[in-house]
XYZ file of C-alpha atoms in Angstrom:
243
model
C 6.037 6.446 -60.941
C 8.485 5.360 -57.821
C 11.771 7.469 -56.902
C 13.821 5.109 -58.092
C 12.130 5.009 -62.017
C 12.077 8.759 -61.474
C 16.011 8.916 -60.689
C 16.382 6.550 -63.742
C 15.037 8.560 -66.017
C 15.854 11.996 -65.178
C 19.786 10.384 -65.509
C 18.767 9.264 -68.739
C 17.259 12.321 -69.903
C 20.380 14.813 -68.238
C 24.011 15.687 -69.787
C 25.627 17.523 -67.405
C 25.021 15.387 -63.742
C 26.708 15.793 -60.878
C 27.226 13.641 -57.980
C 28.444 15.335 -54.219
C 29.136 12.277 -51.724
C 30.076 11.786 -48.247
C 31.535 8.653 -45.979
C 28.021 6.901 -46.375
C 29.636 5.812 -50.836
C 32.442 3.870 -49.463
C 31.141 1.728 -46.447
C 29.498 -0.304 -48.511
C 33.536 -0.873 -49.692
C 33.652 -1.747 -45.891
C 35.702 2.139 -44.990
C 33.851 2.935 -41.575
C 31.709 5.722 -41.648
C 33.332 8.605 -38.657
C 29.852 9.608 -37.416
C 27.302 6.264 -37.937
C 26.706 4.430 -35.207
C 29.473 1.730 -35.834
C 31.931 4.191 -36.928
C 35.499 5.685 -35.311
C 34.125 8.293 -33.334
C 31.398 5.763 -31.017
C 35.053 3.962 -30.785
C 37.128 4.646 -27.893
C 41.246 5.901 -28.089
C 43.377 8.145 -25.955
C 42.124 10.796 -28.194
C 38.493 11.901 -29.876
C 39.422 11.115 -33.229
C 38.502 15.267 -33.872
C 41.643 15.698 -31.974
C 43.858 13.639 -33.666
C 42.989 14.161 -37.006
C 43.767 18.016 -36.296
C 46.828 19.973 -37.663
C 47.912 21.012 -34.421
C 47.815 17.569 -32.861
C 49.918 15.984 -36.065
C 52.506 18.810 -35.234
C 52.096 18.034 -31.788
C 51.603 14.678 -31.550
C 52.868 13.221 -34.845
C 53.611 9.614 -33.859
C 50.142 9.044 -32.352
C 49.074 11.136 -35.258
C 50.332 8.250 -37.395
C 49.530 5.197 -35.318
C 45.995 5.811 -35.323
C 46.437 6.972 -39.480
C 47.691 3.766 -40.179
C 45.072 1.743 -38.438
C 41.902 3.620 -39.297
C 42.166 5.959 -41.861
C 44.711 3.687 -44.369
C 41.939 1.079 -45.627
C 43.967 -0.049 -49.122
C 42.248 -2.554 -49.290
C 38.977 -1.597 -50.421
C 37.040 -1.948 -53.655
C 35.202 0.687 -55.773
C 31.254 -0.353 -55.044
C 28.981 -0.560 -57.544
C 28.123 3.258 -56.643
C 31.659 4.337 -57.467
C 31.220 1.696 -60.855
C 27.931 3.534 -61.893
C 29.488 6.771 -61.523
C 32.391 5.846 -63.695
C 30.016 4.621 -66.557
C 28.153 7.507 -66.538
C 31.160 9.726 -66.636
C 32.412 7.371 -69.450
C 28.991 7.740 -71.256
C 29.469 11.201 -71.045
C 26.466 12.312 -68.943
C 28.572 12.848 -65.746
C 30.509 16.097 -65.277
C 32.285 15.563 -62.009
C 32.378 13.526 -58.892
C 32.582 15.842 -55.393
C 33.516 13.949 -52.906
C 34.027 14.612 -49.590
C 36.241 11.268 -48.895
C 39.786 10.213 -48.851
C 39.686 6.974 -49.936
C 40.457 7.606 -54.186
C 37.915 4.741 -55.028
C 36.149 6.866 -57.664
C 39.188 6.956 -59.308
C 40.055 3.469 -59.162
C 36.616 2.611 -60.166
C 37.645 4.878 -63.632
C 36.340 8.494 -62.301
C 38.567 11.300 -63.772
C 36.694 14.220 -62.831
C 36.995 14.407 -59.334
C 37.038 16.855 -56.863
C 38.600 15.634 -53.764
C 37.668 18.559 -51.148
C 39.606 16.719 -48.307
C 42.203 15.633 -49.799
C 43.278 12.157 -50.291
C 45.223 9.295 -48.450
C 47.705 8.489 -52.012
C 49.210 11.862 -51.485
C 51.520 12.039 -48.851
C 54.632 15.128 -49.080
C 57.788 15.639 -47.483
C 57.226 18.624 -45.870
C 61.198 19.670 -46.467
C 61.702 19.609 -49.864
C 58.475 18.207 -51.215
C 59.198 14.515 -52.438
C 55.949 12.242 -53.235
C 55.101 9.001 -51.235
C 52.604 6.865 -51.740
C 50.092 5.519 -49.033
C 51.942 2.107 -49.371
C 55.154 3.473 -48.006
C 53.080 5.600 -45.145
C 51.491 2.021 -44.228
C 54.514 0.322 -44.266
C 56.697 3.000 -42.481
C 56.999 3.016 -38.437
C 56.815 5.341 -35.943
C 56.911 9.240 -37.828
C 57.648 8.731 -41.424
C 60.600 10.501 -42.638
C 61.539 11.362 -46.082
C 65.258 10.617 -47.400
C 66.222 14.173 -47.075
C 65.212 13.585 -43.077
C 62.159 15.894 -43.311
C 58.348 14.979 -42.062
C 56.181 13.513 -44.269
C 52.348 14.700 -43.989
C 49.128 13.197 -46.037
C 47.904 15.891 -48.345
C 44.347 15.221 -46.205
C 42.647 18.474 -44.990
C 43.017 18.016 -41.165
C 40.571 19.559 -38.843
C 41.567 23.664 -38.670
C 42.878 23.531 -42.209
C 41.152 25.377 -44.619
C 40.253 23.583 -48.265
C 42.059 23.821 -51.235
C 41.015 26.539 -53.185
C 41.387 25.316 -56.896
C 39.313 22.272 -55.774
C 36.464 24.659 -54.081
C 36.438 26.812 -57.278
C 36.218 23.574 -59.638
C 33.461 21.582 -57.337
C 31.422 25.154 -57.358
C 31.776 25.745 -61.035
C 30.525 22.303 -61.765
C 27.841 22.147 -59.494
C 26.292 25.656 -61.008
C 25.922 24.331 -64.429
C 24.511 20.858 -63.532
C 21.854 20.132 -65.090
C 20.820 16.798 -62.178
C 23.077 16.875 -59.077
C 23.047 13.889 -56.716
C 23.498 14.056 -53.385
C 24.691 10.549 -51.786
C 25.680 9.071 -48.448
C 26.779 12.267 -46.482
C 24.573 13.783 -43.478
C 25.382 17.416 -45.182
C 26.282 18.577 -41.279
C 30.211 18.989 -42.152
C 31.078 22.418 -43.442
C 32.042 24.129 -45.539
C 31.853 20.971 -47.914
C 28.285 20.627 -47.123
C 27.490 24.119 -48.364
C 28.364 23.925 -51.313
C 25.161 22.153 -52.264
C 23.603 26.211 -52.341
C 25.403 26.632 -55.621
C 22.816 24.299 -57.790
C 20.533 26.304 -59.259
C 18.568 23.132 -61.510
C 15.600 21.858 -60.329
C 16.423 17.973 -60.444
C 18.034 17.675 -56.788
C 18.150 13.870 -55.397
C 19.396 13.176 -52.083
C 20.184 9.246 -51.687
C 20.793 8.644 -47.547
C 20.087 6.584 -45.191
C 19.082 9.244 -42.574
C 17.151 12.516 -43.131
C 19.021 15.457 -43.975
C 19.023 19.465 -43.407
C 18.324 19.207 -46.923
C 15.460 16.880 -47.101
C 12.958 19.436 -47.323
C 14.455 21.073 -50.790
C 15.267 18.056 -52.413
C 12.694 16.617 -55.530
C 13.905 13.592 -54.964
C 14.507 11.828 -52.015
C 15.604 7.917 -51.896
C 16.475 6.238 -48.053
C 17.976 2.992 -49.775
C 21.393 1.941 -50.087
C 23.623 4.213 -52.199
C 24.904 1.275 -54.161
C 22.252 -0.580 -54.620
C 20.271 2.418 -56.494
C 22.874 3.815 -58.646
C 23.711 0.527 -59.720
C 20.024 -0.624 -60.595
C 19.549 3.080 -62.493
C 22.823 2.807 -64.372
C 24.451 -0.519 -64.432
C 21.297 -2.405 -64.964
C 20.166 0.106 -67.536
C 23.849 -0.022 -69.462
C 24.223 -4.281 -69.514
């Protein structure tokens, strides 16, 4: 039997899957990946893009901060792919616990994912940092210069920056969910960015696929390992399988 009939019917025969992805799920929505070969950090600025995505460089720096933001980071444009779609069918079918994701982008959610745990944040949050007023990733795009709420105060994307530490709730959540999964899926992240990446230790099942392009620190303790497009292999194990 091939991987991909393997993956097929070890989702079929699991109730409690999990899915842990990285930037490689949404560049087939055409987000760039940071660290591929085409992606914002081979790209040149003023700045690494480490150093401006940094909390001391948006205090620092916050106009640049938001000019580069706006340009490379604010991609509201994109679609859900069909890996986002087959995640959101299985979640509806109700063999999906939770998505971890290690993106900003909220396309599992607007492919229909409710159970997500966001572990850097995400661009549709943005808070006054003053008295705490909502804004939504629209009004960042649209704003100029350093966005300011109506109460004058800065306005800052609820995105973990570089020397910010995660969210604790979410941590506890994404842990929780990957100990009791019964299949967890690893897709389109290098597992090199930590701590996100380490939270992979907490599975204790024996049904581990890693779906990526490249091979991973992890390669060697997976059962499963596909090197095909993310998209293209959830969506011909669950979308297929569910027409």
């Amino acid at each position: 039997m091939d991987n991909r009939s393997t993956l097929k019917r070890w989702i079929e025969e699991s109730h409690r899957i999990v899915f842990f992805g990285g930037a490689g799920v949404s560049t087939e929505s055409g987000i760039p990946d940071f660290r591929s070969q085409d992606g914002l950090y081979h790209q040149q600025y003023d700045y690494p893009p480490e150093t401006i995505l940094s909390h001391s460089f948006f205090y620092a720096n916050t106009e640049e901060f938001y000019r580069f933001y706006r340009a490379k980071m604010l991609c509201l444009t994109a679609k859900p792919n069909r890996a986002h779609l087959a995640l959101a069918e299985l979640e509806r079918q109700g063999k999906l616990s939770a998505v971890v994701t290690q993106n900003i982008d909220g396309l599992h959610q607007a492919a229909g994912s409710k159970a997500v745990y966001e572990l850097h944040g995400s661009v549709h949050r943005n808070y006054c940092r003053k008295c705490g007023k909502a804004y939504t990733a629209e009004e960042i795009l649209h704003s100029t210069g350093v966005p300011r709420c109506t109460c004058g105060g800065l306005i800052k994307p609820d995105v973990v920056l570089y020397e910010e530490g995660l969210d604790g709730d979410t941590i506890q959540g994404a842990v929780m969910a990957i100990a009791n999964a019964d299949l967890l899926i690893v897709g389109g992240t290098s597992l090199t960015v930590y701590p996100a990446a380490g939270l992979i230790q907490y599975y204790r099942g024996h049904r581990l696929v890693l779906i990526n392009r490249d091979a991973t620190p992890l390669d060697s303790r997976a059962d499963l390992v596909l090197r095909d497009p993310i998209g293209q292999v959830l969506g011909e194990a669950v979308l297929n399988a569910s027409l």
